[in-house]
PDB file of C-alpha atoms in Angstrom:
ATOM      1  CA  MET A   1      -2.835 -48.431 -15.285  1.00 55.00           C
ATOM      2  CA  GLY A   2      -4.743 -51.106 -17.364  1.00 66.00           C
ATOM      3  CA  SER A   3      -7.998 -52.224 -16.945  1.00 80.00           C
ATOM      4  CA  TYR A   4      -9.181 -55.167 -14.375  1.00 94.00           C
ATOM      5  CA  GLN A   5     -11.833 -57.896 -14.534  1.00 96.00           C
ATOM      6  CA  ILE A   6     -13.874 -58.301 -11.261  1.00 98.00           C
ATOM      7  CA  GLU A   7     -14.822 -61.811 -10.674  1.00 98.00           C
ATOM      8  CA  TRP A   8     -18.174 -62.276  -9.022  1.00 98.00           C
ATOM      9  CA  ARG A   9     -17.811 -64.585  -5.560  1.00 98.00           C
ATOM     10  CA  GLY A  10     -20.952 -63.947  -3.569  1.00 98.00           C
ATOM     11  CA  ASN A  11     -23.156 -66.889  -3.157  1.00 98.00           C
ATOM     12  CA  GLU A  12     -26.621 -67.364  -1.132  1.00 97.00           C
ATOM     13  CA  PHE A  13     -24.359 -67.656   2.400  1.00 97.00           C
ATOM     14  CA  THR A  14     -22.508 -64.313   1.571  1.00 98.00           C
ATOM     15  CA  ASN A  15     -23.781 -61.825   4.416  1.00 98.00           C
ATOM     16  CA  PHE A  16     -25.242 -58.692   3.339  1.00 98.00           C
ATOM     17  CA  SER A  17     -28.049 -55.979   4.370  1.00 98.00           C
ATOM     18  CA  SER A  18     -29.766 -52.621   2.883  1.00 98.00           C
ATOM     19  CA  ARG A  19     -28.103 -49.841   2.993  1.00 97.00           C
ATOM     20  CA  GLU A  20     -31.444 -48.234   3.810  1.00 97.00           C
ATOM     21  CA  GLU A  21     -31.243 -45.542   0.972  1.00 96.00           C
ATOM     22  CA  ASN A  22     -27.718 -44.501   2.266  1.00 98.00           C
ATOM     23  CA  ILE A  23     -25.129 -43.427  -0.309  1.00 97.00           C
ATOM     24  CA  PRO A  24     -21.660 -44.823   0.130  1.00 98.00           C
ATOM     25  CA  LEU A  25     -19.486 -41.926   1.143  1.00 98.00           C
ATOM     26  CA  ILE A  26     -16.250 -43.826   2.300  1.00 98.00           C
ATOM     27  CA  ILE A  27     -13.906 -46.842   0.881  1.00 98.00           C
ATOM     28  CA  VAL A  28     -12.561 -48.551   3.974  1.00 98.00           C
ATOM     29  CA  ASN A  29      -9.312 -50.811   3.508  1.00 98.00           C
ATOM     30  CA  HIS A  30      -8.968 -54.010   5.263  1.00 98.00           C
ATOM     31  CA  ILE A  31      -6.261 -56.941   5.683  1.00 98.00           C
ATOM     32  CA  VAL A  32      -7.249 -60.689   5.588  1.00 97.00           C
ATOM     33  CA  ASP A  33      -4.495 -61.289   7.805  1.00 95.00           C
ATOM     34  CA  GLY A  34      -4.246 -64.631   5.730  1.00 96.00           C
ATOM     35  CA  THR A  35      -4.515 -65.934   2.437  1.00 98.00           C
ATOM     36  CA  ALA A  36      -7.064 -64.946  -0.458  1.00 98.00           C
ATOM     37  CA  GLU A  37      -7.976 -68.428  -0.409  1.00 98.00           C
ATOM     38  CA  SER A  38      -9.259 -68.587   3.023  1.00 98.00           C
ATOM     39  CA  CYS A  39     -10.952 -65.068   2.825  1.00 98.00           C
ATOM     40  CA  ASP A  40     -12.819 -66.392  -0.098  1.00 98.00           C
ATOM     41  CA  SER A  41     -13.718 -69.459   1.820  1.00 98.00           C
ATOM     42  CA  TRP A  42     -15.189 -67.852   4.801  1.00 98.00           C
ATOM     43  CA  PHE A  43     -16.968 -65.257   2.845  1.00 98.00           C
ATOM     44  CA  ARG A  44     -18.862 -68.546   1.053  1.00 98.00           C
ATOM     45  CA  SER A  45     -19.392 -70.267   4.048  1.00 98.00           C
ATOM     46  CA  SER A  46     -22.699 -71.168   5.397  1.00 98.00           C
ATOM     47  CA  THR A  47     -20.957 -71.254   8.880  1.00 98.00           C
ATOM     48  CA  ASN A  48     -20.185 -67.375   8.766  1.00 98.00           C
ATOM     49  CA  LYS A  49     -22.901 -65.325  10.073  1.00 96.00           C
ATOM     50  CA  GLN A  50     -20.705 -62.182  11.242  1.00 95.00           C
ATOM     51  CA  SER A  51     -18.854 -60.635   8.369  1.00 97.00           C
ATOM     52  CA  SER A  52     -18.450 -60.012   4.697  1.00 98.00           C
ATOM     53  CA  ALA A  53     -16.811 -57.389   2.456  1.00 98.00           C
ATOM     54  CA  HIS A  54     -17.565 -55.897  -1.184  1.00 98.00           C
ATOM     55  CA  PHE A  55     -14.223 -56.841  -2.742  1.00 98.00           C
ATOM     56  CA  LEU A  56     -10.874 -58.892  -2.255  1.00 98.00           C
ATOM     57  CA  VAL A  57      -7.620 -58.062  -3.929  1.00 98.00           C
ATOM     58  CA  THR A  58      -5.144 -61.000  -4.019  1.00 98.00           C
ATOM     59  CA  PHE A  59      -1.033 -60.979  -4.017  1.00 98.00           C
ATOM     60  CA  LYS A  60      -1.638 -61.499  -7.763  1.00 98.00           C
ATOM     61  CA  GLY A  61      -3.913 -58.770  -8.475  1.00 98.00           C
ATOM     62  CA  GLU A  62      -6.948 -60.467  -9.100  1.00 98.00           C
ATOM     63  CA  ILE A  63     -10.442 -58.724  -7.612  1.00 98.00           C
ATOM     64  CA  LYS A  64     -13.185 -60.758  -6.346  1.00 98.00           C
ATOM     65  CA  GLN A  65     -16.482 -59.438  -5.512  1.00 98.00           C
ATOM     66  CA  TYR A  66     -19.052 -60.484  -2.863  1.00 98.00           C
ATOM     67  CA  VAL A  67     -21.648 -57.919  -2.246  1.00 98.00           C
ATOM     68  CA  ARG A  68     -23.182 -55.348  -4.628  1.00 98.00           C
ATOM     69  CA  ILE A  69     -21.958 -51.814  -4.085  1.00 98.00           C
ATOM     70  CA  GLU A  70     -25.886 -50.935  -3.735  1.00 98.00           C
ATOM     71  CA  ASP A  71     -26.008 -53.384  -0.710  1.00 98.00           C
ATOM     72  CA  MET A  72     -24.217 -53.101   2.832  1.00 98.00           C
ATOM     73  CA  ALA A  73     -21.438 -55.526   3.296  1.00 98.00           C
ATOM     74  CA  TRP A  74     -20.744 -56.558   7.107  1.00 98.00           C
ATOM     75  CA  ALA A  75     -17.096 -55.276   7.482  1.00 98.00           C
ATOM     76  CA  ASN A  76     -17.108 -51.928   9.232  1.00 97.00           C
ATOM     77  CA  GLY A  77     -20.160 -52.327  11.936  1.00 95.00           C
ATOM     78  CA  LEU A  78     -20.051 -50.340  15.348  1.00 96.00           C
ATOM     79  CA  LYS A  79     -22.529 -49.899  18.049  1.00 94.00           C
ATOM     80  CA  LEU A  80     -23.855 -46.768  18.622  1.00 95.00           C
ATOM     81  CA  TYR A  81     -22.246 -46.186  21.653  1.00 96.00           C
ATOM     82  CA  ASP A  82     -18.720 -47.051  20.155  1.00 97.00           C
ATOM     83  CA  ILE A  83     -19.020 -44.369  17.286  1.00 97.00           C
ATOM     84  CA  PRO A  84     -17.514 -41.450  19.417  1.00 97.00           C
ATOM     85  CA  LYS A  85     -14.321 -43.590  19.889  1.00 97.00           C
ATOM     86  CA  ALA A  86     -13.682 -43.965  16.041  1.00 98.00           C
ATOM     87  CA  GLU A  87     -10.360 -42.050  15.035  1.00 98.00           C
ATOM     88  CA  SER A  88     -12.347 -40.649  11.661  1.00 98.00           C
ATOM     89  CA  ALA A  89     -13.906 -37.402  12.022  1.00 97.00           C
ATOM     90  CA  LEU A  90     -16.468 -38.001   9.591  1.00 98.00           C
ATOM     91  CA  VAL A  91     -17.351 -41.408  11.172  1.00 98.00           C
ATOM     92  CA  ARG A  92     -18.182 -39.552  14.512  1.00 97.00           C
ATOM     93  CA  SER A  93     -19.967 -36.826  12.860  1.00 97.00           C
ATOM     94  CA  MET A  94     -22.371 -39.345  11.159  1.00 96.00           C
ATOM     95  CA  LYS A  95     -23.872 -41.105  14.303  1.00 92.00           C
ATOM     96  CA  MET A  96     -24.930 -44.233  12.583  1.00 97.00           C
ATOM     97  CA  ASN A  97     -23.387 -47.802  11.542  1.00 97.00           C
ATOM     98  CA  PRO A  98     -20.398 -47.150   9.124  1.00 98.00           C
ATOM     99  CA  ASN A  99     -21.487 -50.271   7.153  1.00 98.00           C
ATOM    100  CA  LEU A 100     -24.592 -48.146   5.811  1.00 98.00           C
ATOM    101  CA  TYR A 101     -22.173 -45.569   3.968  1.00 98.00           C
ATOM    102  CA  SER A 102     -18.802 -47.470   3.171  1.00 98.00           C
ATOM    103  CA  VAL A 103     -17.506 -49.761   0.682  1.00 98.00           C
ATOM    104  CA  SER A 104     -14.980 -52.424   1.988  1.00 98.00           C
ATOM    105  CA  ILE A 105     -12.073 -53.680   0.281  1.00 98.00           C
ATOM    106  CA  GLU A 106     -10.023 -56.629   1.574  1.00 98.00           C
ATOM    107  CA  HIS A 107      -6.578 -57.261   0.918  1.00 98.00           C
ATOM    108  CA  GLU A 108      -4.618 -60.580   1.102  1.00 98.00           C
ATOM    109  CA  GLY A 109      -1.859 -60.424   3.329  1.00 98.00           C
ATOM    110  CA  THR A 110      -0.900 -59.918   7.337  1.00 97.00           C
ATOM    111  CA  THR A 111       1.242 -56.666   7.360  1.00 97.00           C
ATOM    112  CA  GLY A 112      -0.679 -54.381   4.868  1.00 98.00           C
ATOM    113  CA  GLN A 113       2.724 -54.558   2.560  1.00 98.00           C
ATOM    114  CA  LEU A 114       1.172 -54.977  -0.776  1.00 98.00           C
ATOM    115  CA  THR A 115       2.765 -56.559  -4.249  1.00 98.00           C
ATOM    116  CA  GLU A 116       3.265 -54.314  -6.938  1.00 98.00           C
ATOM    117  CA  GLU A 117       0.141 -56.145  -8.778  1.00 98.00           C
ATOM    118  CA  GLN A 118      -2.037 -55.887  -5.881  1.00 98.00           C
ATOM    119  CA  PHE A 119      -1.108 -51.882  -5.314  1.00 98.00           C
ATOM    120  CA  GLN A 120      -1.915 -51.749  -9.093  1.00 97.00           C
ATOM    121  CA  ALA A 121      -5.447 -53.452  -8.680  1.00 98.00           C
ATOM    122  CA  THR A 122      -6.443 -51.715  -5.582  1.00 98.00           C
ATOM    123  CA  LEU A 123      -5.446 -48.441  -6.950  1.00 97.00           C
ATOM    124  CA  TRP A 124      -7.813 -49.149 -10.172  1.00 97.00           C
ATOM    125  CA  LEU A 125     -10.742 -50.569  -7.758  1.00 98.00           C
ATOM    126  CA  HIS A 126     -10.682 -47.372  -5.861  1.00 98.00           C
ATOM    127  CA  ARG A 127     -11.100 -45.491  -9.054  1.00 96.00           C
ATOM    128  CA  TYR A 128     -13.709 -47.814 -10.021  1.00 97.00           C
ATOM    129  CA  ILE A 129     -15.855 -47.687  -6.859  1.00 98.00           C
ATOM    130  CA  GLN A 130     -15.482 -43.951  -7.316  1.00 97.00           C
ATOM    131  CA  ASP A 131     -16.923 -43.716 -10.844  1.00 95.00           C
ATOM    132  CA  TYR A 132     -19.425 -46.561  -9.883  1.00 97.00           C
ATOM    133  CA  ILE A 133     -20.829 -44.097  -6.993  1.00 97.00           C
ATOM    134  CA  ARG A 134     -20.748 -40.871  -9.064  1.00 95.00           C
ATOM    135  CA  ASN A 135     -22.552 -42.772 -11.934  1.00 95.00           C
ATOM    136  CA  LYS A 136     -25.377 -44.465  -9.642  1.00 96.00           C
ATOM    137  CA  TRP A 137     -26.132 -41.921  -7.204  1.00 96.00           C
ATOM    138  CA  GLY A 138     -24.410 -38.596  -8.394  1.00 96.00           C
ATOM    139  CA  HIS A 139     -21.931 -38.171  -5.613  1.00 96.00           C
ATOM    140  CA  GLU A 140     -18.347 -38.242  -5.731  1.00 94.00           C
ATOM    141  CA  ILE A 141     -16.075 -39.712  -2.952  1.00 97.00           C
ATOM    142  CA  PRO A 142     -12.860 -37.274  -2.600  1.00 96.00           C
ATOM    143  CA  MET A 143      -9.561 -39.294  -3.058  1.00 96.00           C
ATOM    144  CA  ASP A 144      -8.399 -38.107   0.184  1.00 97.00           C
ATOM    145  CA  ARG A 145      -7.491 -39.347   3.876  1.00 97.00           C
ATOM    146  CA  GLU A 146     -10.769 -38.138   5.181  1.00 98.00           C
ATOM    147  CA  HIS A 147     -12.752 -40.584   2.718  1.00 98.00           C
ATOM    148  CA  ILE A 148     -10.375 -43.154   1.916  1.00 98.00           C
ATOM    149  CA  LEU A 149      -9.906 -45.001   5.378  1.00 98.00           C
ATOM    150  CA  GLY A 150      -8.409 -47.941   7.302  1.00 98.00           C
ATOM    151  CA  HIS A 151     -10.642 -50.069   9.552  1.00 98.00           C
ATOM    152  CA  PHE A 152      -8.565 -49.150  12.260  1.00 98.00           C
ATOM    153  CA  GLU A 153     -10.004 -45.306  11.968  1.00 98.00           C
ATOM    154  CA  ILE A 154     -13.713 -46.702  12.544  1.00 98.00           C
ATOM    155  CA  ASP A 155     -12.794 -49.190  15.315  1.00 98.00           C
ATOM    156  CA  PRO A 156      -9.222 -48.232  16.803  1.00 97.00           C
ATOM    157  CA  LEU A 157      -9.944 -50.707  19.960  1.00 95.00           C
ATOM    158  CA  ARG A 158     -10.581 -53.993  17.982  1.00 96.00           C
ATOM    159  CA  LYS A 159      -9.075 -53.331  14.519  1.00 97.00           C
ATOM    160  CA  ALA A 160      -5.946 -51.177  15.356  1.00 96.00           C
ATOM    161  CA  ASN A 161      -3.778 -53.292  13.055  1.00 96.00           C
ATOM    162  CA  CYS A 162      -6.161 -53.243  10.026  1.00 98.00           C
ATOM    163  CA  PRO A 163      -4.999 -53.074   7.488  1.00 98.00           C
ATOM    164  CA  GLY A 164      -1.663 -53.257   8.939  1.00 97.00           C
ATOM    165  CA  LYS A 165       1.547 -50.907   9.788  1.00 97.00           C
ATOM    166  CA  ASP A 166       2.850 -51.494   6.281  1.00 98.00           C
ATOM    167  CA  PHE A 167      -0.053 -50.328   3.913  1.00 98.00           C
ATOM    168  CA  PRO A 168       1.035 -47.698   1.461  1.00 98.00           C
ATOM    169  CA  TRP A 169      -1.216 -44.997   2.559  1.00 98.00           C
ATOM    170  CA  GLU A 170       1.017 -42.156   1.059  1.00 97.00           C
ATOM    171  CA  LYS A 171       1.726 -43.962  -2.138  1.00 97.00           C
ATOM    172  CA  LEU A 172      -2.123 -45.303  -2.972  1.00 98.00           C
ATOM    173  CA  ILE A 173      -3.554 -41.209  -1.888  1.00 97.00           C
ATOM    174  CA  LYS A 174      -0.751 -39.754  -3.851  1.00 96.00           C
ATOM    175  CA  GLU A 175      -1.553 -42.083  -6.904  1.00 96.00           C
ATOM    176  CA  LEU A 176      -5.475 -41.490  -6.776  1.00 96.00           C
ATOM    177  CA  GLN A 177      -4.853 -37.830  -6.558  1.00 93.00           C
ATOM    178  CA  LYS A 178      -2.782 -37.745  -9.434  1.00 89.00           C
ATOM    179  CA  LYS A 179      -5.708 -39.466 -11.643  1.00 68.00           C
ATOM    180  CA  SER A 180      -8.076 -37.218 -10.392  1.00 61.00           C
ATOM    181  CA  GLN A 181      -6.222 -34.136 -11.165  1.00 56.00           C
ATOM    182  CA  ALA A 182      -5.569 -35.392 -14.694  1.00 52.00           C
ATOM    183  CA  LYS A 183      -9.103 -36.256 -15.120  1.00 55.00           C
ATOM    184  CA  SER A 184     -10.142 -32.759 -13.996  1.00 52.00           C
ATOM    185  CA  GLU A 185      -7.653 -30.966 -16.293  1.00 50.00           C
ATOM    186  CA  GLN A 186      -9.127 -33.375 -18.973  1.00 52.00           C
ATOM    187  CA  LYS A 187     -12.351 -32.091 -18.757  1.00 59.00           C
ATOM    188  CA  TRP A 188     -11.604 -28.901 -18.524  1.00 59.00           C
ATOM    189  CA  ARG A 189      -9.909 -29.013 -22.058  1.00 61.00           C
ATOM    190  CA  TYR A 190     -13.008 -30.744 -23.401  1.00 68.00           C
ATOM    191  CA  GLU A 191     -15.071 -27.756 -22.280  1.00 73.00           C
ATOM    192  CA  GLY A 192     -12.921 -25.666 -24.136  1.00 77.00           C
ATOM    193  CA  VAL A 193     -13.101 -27.314 -27.189  1.00 75.00           C
ATOM    194  CA  GLU A 194     -16.832 -27.946 -26.922  1.00 79.00           C
ATOM    195  CA  PHE A 195     -17.423 -24.263 -26.311  1.00 80.00           C
ATOM    196  CA  LEU A 196     -15.395 -23.451 -29.407  1.00 81.00           C
ATOM    197  CA  HIS A 197     -17.199 -26.062 -31.518  1.00 81.00           C
ATOM    198  CA  LYS A 198     -20.721 -24.560 -30.612  1.00 83.00           C
ATOM    199  CA  GLN A 199     -19.342 -20.778 -31.708  1.00 82.00           C
ATOM    200  CA  GLY A 200     -18.524 -22.511 -35.020  1.00 84.00           C
ATOM    201  CA  ILE A 201     -14.813 -21.840 -34.714  1.00 84.00           C
ATOM    202  CA  LEU A 202     -13.712 -25.898 -34.567  1.00 82.00           C
ATOM    203  CA  ASN A 203     -15.234 -28.014 -37.108  1.00 83.00           C
ATOM    204  CA  ASP A 204     -13.951 -31.608 -36.237  1.00 82.00           C
ATOM    205  CA  LEU A 205     -14.850 -31.814 -32.635  1.00 80.00           C
ATOM    206  CA  LYS A 206     -13.758 -35.577 -32.460  1.00 78.00           C
ATOM    207  CA  GLY A 207     -10.613 -34.875 -34.080  1.00 78.00           C
ATOM    208  CA  TRP A 208      -9.808 -32.207 -31.517  1.00 75.00           C
ATOM    209  CA  LYS A 209     -10.750 -34.292 -28.664  1.00 70.00           C
ATOM    210  CA  GLU A 210      -8.952 -37.023 -29.338  1.00 69.00           C
ATOM    211  CA  LYS A 211      -5.517 -34.716 -29.959  1.00 72.00           C
ATOM    212  CA  ILE A 212      -6.991 -32.883 -26.739  1.00 70.00           C
ATOM    213  CA  CYS A 213      -3.188 -33.260 -25.033  1.00 67.00           C
ATOM    214  CA  GLU A 214      -0.949 -32.428 -28.095  1.00 74.00           C
ATOM    215  CA  PRO A 215       1.024 -29.249 -28.259  1.00 78.00           C
ATOM    216  CA  MET A 216      -0.597 -26.872 -30.948  1.00 75.00           C
ATOM    217  CA  PRO A 217       1.683 -25.763 -33.958  1.00 84.00           C
ATOM    218  CA  VAL A 218       2.161 -22.134 -34.497  1.00 81.00           C
ATOM    219  CA  TRP A 219       0.086 -22.347 -37.894  1.00 84.00           C
ATOM    220  CA  ALA A 220      -2.764 -23.700 -36.077  1.00 80.00           C
ATOM    221  CA  VAL A 221      -2.722 -20.924 -33.351  1.00 80.00           C
ATOM    222  CA  CYS A 222      -2.844 -18.489 -36.059  1.00 82.00           C
ATOM    223  CA  LEU A 223      -5.578 -20.181 -38.042  1.00 82.00           C
ATOM    224  CA  LEU A 224      -7.464 -20.446 -34.715  1.00 79.00           C
ATOM    225  CA  MET A 225      -7.385 -16.846 -34.073  1.00 83.00           C
ATOM    226  CA  LYS A 226      -8.122 -15.458 -37.593  1.00 84.00           C
ATOM    227  CA  ARG A 227     -11.564 -17.820 -37.215  1.00 84.00           C
ATOM    228  CA  MET A 228     -12.329 -16.182 -33.646  1.00 82.00           C
ATOM    229  CA  ILE A 229     -11.608 -12.708 -35.215  1.00 87.00           C
ATOM    230  CA  LEU A 230     -13.893 -13.381 -38.710  1.00 84.00           C
ATOM    231  CA  LYS A 231     -16.511 -14.724 -36.291  1.00 77.00           C
ATOM    232  CA  ASP A 232     -16.491 -11.656 -33.882  1.00 77.00           C
ATOM    233  CA  GLU A 233     -16.549  -9.438 -36.974  1.00 77.00           C
ATOM    234  CA  GLU A 234     -19.670 -11.187 -38.362  1.00 77.00           C
ATOM    235  CA  LYS A 235     -21.100 -10.877 -35.366  1.00 71.00           C
ATOM    236  CA  ASN A 236     -20.565  -6.924 -35.307  1.00 73.00           C
ATOM    237  CA  ILE A 237     -22.054  -6.816 -38.854  1.00 71.00           C
ATOM    238  CA  LYS A 238     -25.254  -8.695 -37.745  1.00 63.00           C
ATOM    239  CA  THR A 239     -25.623  -6.180 -34.942  1.00 61.00           C
ATOM    240  CA  ASP A 240     -25.109  -3.223 -37.094  1.00 60.00           C
ATOM    241  CA  THR A 241     -27.535  -4.461 -39.544  1.00 59.00           C
ATOM    242  CA  VAL A 242     -30.133  -4.828 -36.645  1.00 54.00           C
ATOM    243  CA  ASN A 243     -29.559  -1.250 -35.362  1.00 54.00           C
TER     244      ASN A 243
END
């Protein structure tokens, strides 16, 4: 999956508010129920006094941004008395306006069926949002259905069809979790070579990291074991000398 350019489209008319120091905990998916052009026009209109979203993903796979992640978009608002009606257990437990702790993604279309370009773009965007929040606040949004929601799970009465019956939930979560697992495995491998480098067993740390997923030939395994044994013997000699 390649990288994408995010086009900033927010203007002086785009609605947003303060998060009031709340950290984003969920990503909420929406459907435009129309074209990207109509959504873009509405989010930038002086007559729009009621809604906005952080991002929009078009059929072509373009990503447009209207509200900073640091700010609250007007996309998932609920009155306090409507919060117990939410399908999401997390939303019910928070007991506050979901806009305060959510990041919203609009998708061009009507039924939730995404083009392949659109799916790949939103897949990348979910990961981008997760990385952004981790780097900004030190919090990582889990890539699961408790934290990757549809608008219908927040407001099942008024938004029962958002993001639509054909939205690819299973495929999206599967791909997101696949990326998370690969990232976790790579981190574990890096920790291993970094430890051996600190112990003086591996010399070229950068080279080992670049080839982290390549299989190791038998001679390299033998050489690594030899270095570990010699390092251990050296440590024992120093201990005997001190004693």
